[in-house]
PDB file of C-alpha atoms in Angstrom:
ATOM      1  CA  MET G   1    -104.182  92.107  89.878  1.00 57.00           C
ATOM      2  CA  SER G   2    -107.526  90.095  92.061  1.00 66.00           C
ATOM      3  CA  ALA G   3    -107.662  86.264  92.456  1.00 69.00           C
ATOM      4  CA  ASN G   4    -111.122  86.346  90.031  1.00 89.00           C
ATOM      5  CA  ASN G   5    -108.797  88.174  87.578  1.00 95.00           C
ATOM      6  CA  MET G   6    -105.971  85.887  85.505  1.00 95.00           C
ATOM      7  CA  SER G   7    -102.963  86.632  82.962  1.00 97.00           C
ATOM      8  CA  ALA G   8    -100.926  84.655  81.107  1.00 97.00           C
ATOM      9  CA  LYS G   9     -98.128  85.800  77.960  1.00 98.00           C
ATOM     10  CA  ILE G  10     -97.119  82.797  75.838  1.00 98.00           C
ATOM     11  CA  ALA G  11     -94.222  83.266  73.665  1.00 98.00           C
ATOM     12  CA  TRP G  12     -92.669  81.544  70.913  1.00 97.00           C
ATOM     13  CA  VAL G  13     -88.860  80.232  71.103  1.00 96.00           C
ATOM     14  CA  ASP G  14     -88.464  78.391  68.695  1.00 95.00           C
ATOM     15  CA  ASP G  15     -89.833  75.669  65.959  1.00 95.00           C
ATOM     16  CA  MET G  16     -93.174  74.444  67.828  1.00 96.00           C
ATOM     17  CA  THR G  17     -91.670  75.602  71.336  1.00 97.00           C
ATOM     18  CA  PHE G  18     -93.086  78.085  73.591  1.00 97.00           C
ATOM     19  CA  VAL G  19     -93.043  79.779  76.797  1.00 97.00           C
ATOM     20  CA  ALA G  20     -95.853  80.925  79.150  1.00 97.00           C
ATOM     21  CA  THR G  21     -95.645  83.110  81.716  1.00 98.00           C
ATOM     22  CA  SER G  22     -98.604  83.440  84.503  1.00 97.00           C
ATOM     23  CA  GLY G  23     -99.500  87.033  85.552  1.00 96.00           C
ATOM     24  CA  SER G  24     -97.768  85.349  89.007  1.00 96.00           C
ATOM     25  CA  GLY G  25     -94.407  85.424  86.764  1.00 97.00           C
ATOM     26  CA  HIS G  26     -93.870  81.751  86.931  1.00 98.00           C
ATOM     27  CA  GLN G  27     -92.816  79.921  83.583  1.00 98.00           C
ATOM     28  CA  VAL G  28     -93.870  76.456  81.696  1.00 97.00           C
ATOM     29  CA  VAL G  29     -92.283  75.448  78.726  1.00 97.00           C
ATOM     30  CA  MET G  30     -95.109  73.965  75.946  1.00 97.00           C
ATOM     31  CA  ASP G  31     -93.917  71.891  72.793  1.00 97.00           C
ATOM     32  CA  GLY G  32     -96.474  71.516  70.145  1.00 95.00           C
ATOM     33  CA  ASN G  33     -94.624  68.788  67.936  1.00 92.00           C
ATOM     34  CA  SER G  34     -95.409  64.975  69.511  1.00 84.00           C
ATOM     35  CA  PRO G  35     -92.932  64.207  70.725  1.00 88.00           C
ATOM     36  CA  GLY G  36     -91.754  67.226  71.492  1.00 90.00           C
ATOM     37  CA  ASN G  37     -89.378  68.603  74.191  1.00 92.00           C
ATOM     38  CA  ALA G  38     -91.565  70.170  76.570  1.00 96.00           C
ATOM     39  CA  PRO G  39     -95.573  68.682  77.713  1.00 97.00           C
ATOM     40  CA  SER G  40     -97.814  69.321  74.656  1.00 96.00           C
ATOM     41  CA  PRO G  41    -101.303  71.852  75.810  1.00 96.00           C
ATOM     42  CA  MET G  42    -103.195  69.047  76.055  1.00 96.00           C
ATOM     43  CA  GLU G  43    -100.903  67.359  78.283  1.00 96.00           C
ATOM     44  CA  MET G  44    -100.745  70.564  80.213  1.00 97.00           C
ATOM     45  CA  VAL G  45    -104.633  70.539  80.445  1.00 97.00           C
ATOM     46  CA  LEU G  46    -104.663  67.078  81.872  1.00 97.00           C
ATOM     47  CA  MET G  47    -101.821  67.938  84.099  1.00 97.00           C
ATOM     48  CA  SER G  48    -103.641  70.800  85.448  1.00 97.00           C
ATOM     49  CA  ALA G  49    -106.837  68.793  86.307  1.00 98.00           C
ATOM     50  CA  GLY G  50    -104.905  66.682  88.046  1.00 98.00           C
ATOM     51  CA  SER G  51    -103.344  69.114  89.939  1.00 97.00           C
ATOM     52  CA  CYS G  52    -106.127  71.173  90.942  1.00 97.00           C
ATOM     53  CA  ALA G  53    -107.999  68.363  92.122  1.00 98.00           C
ATOM     54  CA  SER G  54    -105.012  67.000  93.989  1.00 98.00           C
ATOM     55  CA  VAL G  55    -104.589  70.453  96.196  1.00 98.00           C
ATOM     56  CA  ASP G  56    -108.217  69.418  97.054  1.00 97.00           C
ATOM     57  CA  VAL G  57    -107.906  65.717  98.270  1.00 98.00           C
ATOM     58  CA  VAL G  58    -104.830  66.539 100.142  1.00 98.00           C
ATOM     59  CA  SER G  59    -105.983  69.693 101.508  1.00 98.00           C
ATOM     60  CA  ILE G  60    -109.551  67.698 102.902  1.00 98.00           C
ATOM     61  CA  LEU G  61    -107.107  64.987 104.324  1.00 98.00           C
ATOM     62  CA  LYS G  62    -105.231  67.001 106.213  1.00 97.00           C
ATOM     63  CA  LYS G  63    -107.980  69.136 107.903  1.00 98.00           C
ATOM     64  CA  ALA G  64    -109.346  65.472 108.624  1.00 98.00           C
ATOM     65  CA  LYS G  65    -105.855  65.312 110.375  1.00 97.00           C
ATOM     66  CA  GLN G  66    -105.284  61.545 108.015  1.00 97.00           C
ATOM     67  CA  ASN G  67    -102.108  60.606 108.868  1.00 95.00           C
ATOM     68  CA  LEU G  68    -100.768  61.261 104.889  1.00 96.00           C
ATOM     69  CA  LEU G  69     -97.448  60.578 104.012  1.00 97.00           C
ATOM     70  CA  ARG G  70     -98.098  60.849 100.118  1.00 97.00           C
ATOM     71  CA  CYS G  71    -100.233  61.573  97.706  1.00 97.00           C
ATOM     72  CA  TYR G  72    -100.644  61.343  93.909  1.00 97.00           C
ATOM     73  CA  CYS G  73    -102.813  61.492  90.946  1.00 98.00           C
ATOM     74  CA  GLU G  74    -102.685  59.348  87.874  1.00 98.00           C
ATOM     75  CA  LEU G  75    -104.507  60.342  84.770  1.00 98.00           C
ATOM     76  CA  SER G  76    -106.147  59.191  81.949  1.00 98.00           C
ATOM     77  CA  GLY G  77    -107.184  61.148  78.886  1.00 98.00           C
ATOM     78  CA  THR G  78    -109.276  59.626  75.415  1.00 98.00           C
ATOM     79  CA  ARG G  79    -108.832  62.213  72.833  1.00 97.00           C
ATOM     80  CA  ALA G  80    -111.697  62.791  69.865  1.00 97.00           C
ATOM     81  CA  GLU G  81    -110.261  60.716  66.751  1.00 97.00           C
ATOM     82  CA  SER G  82    -110.817  64.191  65.002  1.00 97.00           C
ATOM     83  CA  VAL G  83    -110.096  67.684  64.350  1.00 96.00           C
ATOM     84  CA  PRO G  84    -110.140  69.453  67.115  1.00 95.00           C
ATOM     85  CA  LYS G  85    -109.203  66.776  69.274  1.00 96.00           C
ATOM     86  CA  VAL G  86    -110.783  67.330  72.466  1.00 97.00           C
ATOM     87  CA  PHE G  87    -110.377  65.417  75.330  1.00 98.00           C
ATOM     88  CA  THR G  88    -113.925  62.939  75.549  1.00 98.00           C
ATOM     89  CA  ASP G  89    -112.879  61.264  78.757  1.00 98.00           C
ATOM     90  CA  ILE G  90    -110.837  61.808  81.774  1.00 98.00           C
ATOM     91  CA  HIS G  91    -109.966  59.642  84.497  1.00 98.00           C
ATOM     92  CA  LEU G  92    -108.544  61.065  87.558  1.00 98.00           C
ATOM     93  CA  GLU G  93    -107.360  57.987  90.077  1.00 98.00           C
ATOM     94  CA  PHE G  94    -105.937  59.312  93.419  1.00 98.00           C
ATOM     95  CA  VAL G  95    -103.104  57.135  95.272  1.00 98.00           C
ATOM     96  CA  VAL G  96    -103.033  58.124  99.201  1.00 98.00           C
ATOM     97  CA  VAL G  97    -100.163  56.807 100.797  1.00 97.00           C
ATOM     98  CA  GLY G  98    -100.206  56.800 105.019  1.00 97.00           C
ATOM     99  CA  ASN G  99    -100.679  54.890 108.291  1.00 95.00           C
ATOM    100  CA  ASP G 100    -104.435  54.196 109.514  1.00 95.00           C
ATOM    101  CA  ILE G 101    -105.623  56.175 106.270  1.00 97.00           C
ATOM    102  CA  ASN G 102    -109.299  56.282 106.957  1.00 97.00           C
ATOM    103  CA  GLU G 103    -111.549  55.487 103.659  1.00 97.00           C
ATOM    104  CA  LYS G 104    -114.772  57.514 104.329  1.00 98.00           C
ATOM    105  CA  HIS G 105    -112.217  60.475 104.513  1.00 98.00           C
ATOM    106  CA  VAL G 106    -110.783  59.374 101.093  1.00 98.00           C
ATOM    107  CA  ASP G 107    -114.166  58.901  99.776  1.00 98.00           C
ATOM    108  CA  ARG G 108    -115.014  62.388 101.079  1.00 98.00           C
ATOM    109  CA  ALA G 109    -111.861  64.075  99.445  1.00 98.00           C
ATOM    110  CA  VAL G 110    -112.124  62.740  96.117  1.00 98.00           C
ATOM    111  CA  LYS G 111    -115.672  63.189  95.943  1.00 97.00           C
ATOM    112  CA  LEU G 112    -115.705  67.205  97.490  1.00 97.00           C
ATOM    113  CA  SER G 113    -113.109  67.863  94.688  1.00 97.00           C
ATOM    114  CA  ALA G 114    -114.931  66.224  91.746  1.00 96.00           C
ATOM    115  CA  ASP G 115    -118.628  67.546  92.878  1.00 96.00           C
ATOM    116  CA  LYS G 116    -117.354  70.842  94.592  1.00 96.00           C
ATOM    117  CA  TYR G 117    -114.306  72.695  94.685  1.00 96.00           C
ATOM    118  CA  CYS G 118    -111.730  71.431  91.452  1.00 96.00           C
ATOM    119  CA  SER G 119    -112.440  74.166  88.987  1.00 96.00           C
ATOM    120  CA  VAL G 120    -110.272  73.169  86.230  1.00 97.00           C
ATOM    121  CA  ALA G 121    -112.525  69.339  86.579  1.00 94.00           C
ATOM    122  CA  LYS G 122    -116.021  71.786  87.043  1.00 95.00           C
ATOM    123  CA  MET G 123    -115.098  73.111  83.370  1.00 96.00           C
ATOM    124  CA  LEU G 124    -113.830  70.376  81.808  1.00 97.00           C
ATOM    125  CA  GLU G 125    -116.982  68.308  82.706  1.00 95.00           C
ATOM    126  CA  VAL G 126    -119.291  70.786  81.120  1.00 95.00           C
ATOM    127  CA  SER G 127    -117.956  68.547  77.304  1.00 96.00           C
ATOM    128  CA  VAL G 128    -115.879  65.630  78.894  1.00 98.00           C
ATOM    129  CA  LYS G 129    -116.674  62.688  81.215  1.00 98.00           C
ATOM    130  CA  MET G 130    -114.965  63.191  84.183  1.00 97.00           C
ATOM    131  CA  THR G 131    -114.110  60.172  86.451  1.00 98.00           C
ATOM    132  CA  HIS G 132    -112.033  59.603  89.521  1.00 97.00           C
ATOM    133  CA  SER G 133    -111.225  56.501  91.594  1.00 98.00           C
ATOM    134  CA  TYR G 134    -109.033  56.438  94.654  1.00 98.00           C
ATOM    135  CA  ARG G 135    -106.704  53.162  95.969  1.00 97.00           C
ATOM    136  CA  ILE G 136    -105.345  53.718  99.760  1.00 97.00           C
ATOM    137  CA  GLU G 137    -101.621  52.100  99.995  1.00 96.00           C
ATOM    138  CA  SER G 138     -99.896  51.421 103.254  1.00 93.00           C
ATOM    139  CA  PRO G 139     -96.158  53.092 103.081  1.00 92.00           C
ATOM    140  CA  GLN G 140     -92.895  50.928 102.296  1.00 85.00           C
ATOM    141  CA  GLN G 141     -90.274  50.368 105.033  1.00 65.00           C
ATOM    142  CA  ASP G 142     -88.711  52.825 103.325  1.00 64.00           C
ATOM    143  CA  ASP G 143     -90.912  55.632 103.468  1.00 59.00           C
TER     144      ASP G 143
END
């Protein structure tokens, strides 16, 4: 299967728990109960947006030869009050930890991810207000 075509299979386990298997053979458990024993499908959408954007940001910062020790993305999503409870707003805040990180590179990486590269966010922004921010932190002594 080419990179342009993807597949997945969702298998019901019990109650509202499902196992999703990607075409590449990786598995993720999801739970439709709230709170459940695993992330809900909507939590998976939120995490997918953060993961996709994080890949972009880290890749761009590494290419810019930034001394990156850690990078994480904190997401918050607001859902509609009534069914279907779609996301109306999603905010991604990137936290970049490293030595002598150049803010202009971080700003550029976040903007490129948001405006060009993150396919999950680009797909979501058709109906969701997507916002982004970042902060740069110095490593702690135990890093």
